[in-house]
Tab-separated table of C-alpha atoms in Angstrom:
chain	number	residue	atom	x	y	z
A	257	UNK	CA	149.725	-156.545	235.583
A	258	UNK	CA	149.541	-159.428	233.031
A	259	UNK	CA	149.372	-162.604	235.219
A	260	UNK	CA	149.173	-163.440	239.066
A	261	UNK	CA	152.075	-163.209	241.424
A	262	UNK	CA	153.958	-165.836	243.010
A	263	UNK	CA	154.818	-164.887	246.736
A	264	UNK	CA	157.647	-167.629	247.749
A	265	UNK	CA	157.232	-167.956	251.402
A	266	UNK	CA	155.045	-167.025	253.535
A	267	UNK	CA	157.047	-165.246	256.642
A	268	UNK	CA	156.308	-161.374	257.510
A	269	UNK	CA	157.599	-160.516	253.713
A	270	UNK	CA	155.459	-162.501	252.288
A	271	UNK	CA	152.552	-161.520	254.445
A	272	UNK	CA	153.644	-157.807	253.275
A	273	UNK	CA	153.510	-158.370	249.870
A	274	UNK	CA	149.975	-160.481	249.676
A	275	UNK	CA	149.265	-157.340	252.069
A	276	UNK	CA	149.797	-154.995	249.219
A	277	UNK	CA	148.235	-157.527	246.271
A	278	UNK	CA	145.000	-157.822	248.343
A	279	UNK	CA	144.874	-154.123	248.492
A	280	UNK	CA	145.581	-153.527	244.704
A	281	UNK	CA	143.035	-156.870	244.187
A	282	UNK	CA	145.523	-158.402	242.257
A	283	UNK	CA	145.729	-162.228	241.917
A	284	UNK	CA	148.596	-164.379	243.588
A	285	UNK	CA	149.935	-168.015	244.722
A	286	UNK	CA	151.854	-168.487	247.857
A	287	UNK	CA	154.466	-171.030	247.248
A	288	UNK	CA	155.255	-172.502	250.889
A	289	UNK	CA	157.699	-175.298	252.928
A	290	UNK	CA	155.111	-175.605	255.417
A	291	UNK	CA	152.131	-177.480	255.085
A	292	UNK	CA	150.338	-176.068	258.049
A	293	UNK	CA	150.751	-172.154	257.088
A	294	UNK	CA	149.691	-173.673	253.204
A	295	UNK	CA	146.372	-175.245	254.543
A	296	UNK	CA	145.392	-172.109	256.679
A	297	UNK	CA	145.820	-169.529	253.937
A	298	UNK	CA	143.904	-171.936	251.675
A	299	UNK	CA	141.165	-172.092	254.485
A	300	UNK	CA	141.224	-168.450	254.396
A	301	UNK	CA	140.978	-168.554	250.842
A	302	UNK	CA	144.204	-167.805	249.212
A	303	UNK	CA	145.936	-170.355	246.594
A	304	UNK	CA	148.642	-171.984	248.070
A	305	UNK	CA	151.012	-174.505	247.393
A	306	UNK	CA	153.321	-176.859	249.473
A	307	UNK	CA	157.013	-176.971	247.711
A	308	UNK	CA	160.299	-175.938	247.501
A	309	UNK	CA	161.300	-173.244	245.421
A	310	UNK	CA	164.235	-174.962	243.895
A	311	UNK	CA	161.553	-177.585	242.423
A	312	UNK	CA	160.773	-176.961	238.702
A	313	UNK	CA	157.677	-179.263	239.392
A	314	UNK	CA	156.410	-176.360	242.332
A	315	UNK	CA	157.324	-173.850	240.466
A	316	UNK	CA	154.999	-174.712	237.934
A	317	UNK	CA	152.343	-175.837	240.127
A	318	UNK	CA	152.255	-172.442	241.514
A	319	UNK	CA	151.423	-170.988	237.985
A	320	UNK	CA	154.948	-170.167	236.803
A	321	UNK	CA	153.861	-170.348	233.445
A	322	UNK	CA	152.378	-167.528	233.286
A	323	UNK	CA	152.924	-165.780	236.405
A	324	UNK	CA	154.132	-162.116	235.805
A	325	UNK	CA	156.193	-161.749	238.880
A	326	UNK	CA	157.855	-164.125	241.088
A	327	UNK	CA	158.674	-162.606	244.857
A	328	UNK	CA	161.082	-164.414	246.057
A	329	UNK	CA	160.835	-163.349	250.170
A	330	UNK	CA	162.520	-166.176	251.885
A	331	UNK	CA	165.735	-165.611	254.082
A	332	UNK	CA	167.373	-169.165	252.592
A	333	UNK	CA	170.342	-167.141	249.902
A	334	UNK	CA	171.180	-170.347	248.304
A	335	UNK	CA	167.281	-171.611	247.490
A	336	UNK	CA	167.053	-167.682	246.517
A	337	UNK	CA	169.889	-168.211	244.049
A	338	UNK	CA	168.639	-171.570	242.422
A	339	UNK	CA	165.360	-170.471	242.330
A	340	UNK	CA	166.532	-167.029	240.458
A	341	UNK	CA	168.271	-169.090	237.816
A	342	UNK	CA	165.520	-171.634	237.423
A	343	UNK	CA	162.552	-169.059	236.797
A	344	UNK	CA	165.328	-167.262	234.508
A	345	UNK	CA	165.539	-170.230	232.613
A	346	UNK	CA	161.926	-171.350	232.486
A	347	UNK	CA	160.330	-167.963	232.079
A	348	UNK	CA	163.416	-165.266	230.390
A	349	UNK	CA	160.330	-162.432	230.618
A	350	UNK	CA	159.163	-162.774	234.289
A	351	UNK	CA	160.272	-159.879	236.270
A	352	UNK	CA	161.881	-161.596	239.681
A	353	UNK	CA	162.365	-159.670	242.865
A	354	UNK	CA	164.622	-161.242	245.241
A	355	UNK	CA	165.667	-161.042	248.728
A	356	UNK	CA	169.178	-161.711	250.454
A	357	UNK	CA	170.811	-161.777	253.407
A	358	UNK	CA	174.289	-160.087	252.338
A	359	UNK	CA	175.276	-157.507	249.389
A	360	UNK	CA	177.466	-160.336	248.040
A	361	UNK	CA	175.110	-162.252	247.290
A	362	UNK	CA	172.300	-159.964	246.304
A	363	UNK	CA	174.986	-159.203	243.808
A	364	UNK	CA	174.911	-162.917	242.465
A	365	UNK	CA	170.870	-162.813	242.646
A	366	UNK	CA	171.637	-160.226	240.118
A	367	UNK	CA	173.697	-161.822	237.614
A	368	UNK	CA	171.603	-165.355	238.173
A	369	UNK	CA	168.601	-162.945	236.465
A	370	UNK	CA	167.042	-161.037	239.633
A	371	UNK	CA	165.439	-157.930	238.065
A	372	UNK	CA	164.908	-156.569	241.875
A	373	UNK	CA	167.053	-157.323	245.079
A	374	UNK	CA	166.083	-156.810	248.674
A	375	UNK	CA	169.436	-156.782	250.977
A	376	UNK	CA	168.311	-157.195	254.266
A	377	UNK	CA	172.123	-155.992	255.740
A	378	UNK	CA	171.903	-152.801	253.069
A	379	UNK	CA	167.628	-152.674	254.567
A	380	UNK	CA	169.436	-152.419	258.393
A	381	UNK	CA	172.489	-150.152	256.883
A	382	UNK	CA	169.706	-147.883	255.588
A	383	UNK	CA	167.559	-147.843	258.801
A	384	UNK	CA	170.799	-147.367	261.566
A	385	UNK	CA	171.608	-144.494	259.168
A	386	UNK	CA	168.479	-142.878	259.169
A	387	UNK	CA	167.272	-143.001	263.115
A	388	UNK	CA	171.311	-141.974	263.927
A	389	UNK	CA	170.523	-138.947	261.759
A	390	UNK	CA	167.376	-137.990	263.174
A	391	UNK	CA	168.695	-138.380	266.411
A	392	UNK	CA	171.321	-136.499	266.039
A	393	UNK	CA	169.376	-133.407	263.753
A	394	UNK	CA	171.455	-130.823	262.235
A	395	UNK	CA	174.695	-132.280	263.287
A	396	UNK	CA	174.775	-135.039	260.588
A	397	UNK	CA	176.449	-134.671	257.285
A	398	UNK	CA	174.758	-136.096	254.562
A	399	UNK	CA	176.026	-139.178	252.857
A	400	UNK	CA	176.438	-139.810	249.430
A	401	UNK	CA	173.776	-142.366	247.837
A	402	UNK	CA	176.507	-144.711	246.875
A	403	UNK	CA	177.842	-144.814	250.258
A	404	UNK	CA	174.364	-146.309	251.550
A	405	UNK	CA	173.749	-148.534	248.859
């Protein structure tokens, strides 16, 4: 990895994925609304930043510039969407993972310049599917891939 990692938001995804960078020891910036949950991950040592995501001036306070990935883990689509077409703009090479409510619009995170999305109603899909077919063992049929996707 070539650069630190921007976590936007700071909610049980987030958490995950600093989770996983602490693990791997790689470097990141939490870029957070709240300016309580940004001054207790800074007392627990962790860079953090209070600002919106749809802010160029956040954005590049949390390192944008040459930040290798930007997570974006917040459940607000539309700041999801701006700030997918902002980083586009500002950085074309950062790889941006995004996460959406609805298919629809994980579909517009993708044409905005989302190289990764997260769809939280495909995520449920996915997980109904899965403990339905366990429950019900051999009697299931199995489903296409594009029918869960």
């Amino acid at each position: 990895l070539d650069g630190h990692v921007i976590i936007v938001g700071f909610g049980l995804a987030g958490r995950c994925v600093a989770d996983l960078l602490d693990s791997a020891g790689l470097p990141y910036t939490i870029l957070e609304k709240n300016p309580v949950t940004v001054e207790t991950q800074r007392a627990l040592g962790r860079r953090a930043v209070v600002g919106s995501v749809s802010a160029t001036r956040s954005l590049l306070e949390a390192g944008l510039s040459d930040a290798a990935i930007l997570a974006l883990t917040i459940p607000d689509e539309e700041a999801v969407l701006a700030a997918t077409s902002l980083a586009r703009r500002l950085r074309p090479e950062i790889y941006i993972i995004a996460r959406t409510n609805y298919s629809s619009k994980g579909m517009q995170a993708s044409q905005l310049g989302a190289d990764d999305v997260i769809k939280a109603e495909q995520a449920v899909a996915i997980q109904f599917y899965e403990r339905l077919r366990h429950k019900l063992g051999q009697h299931a049929r199995p489903v296409a891939a594009s029918s869960a996707s």
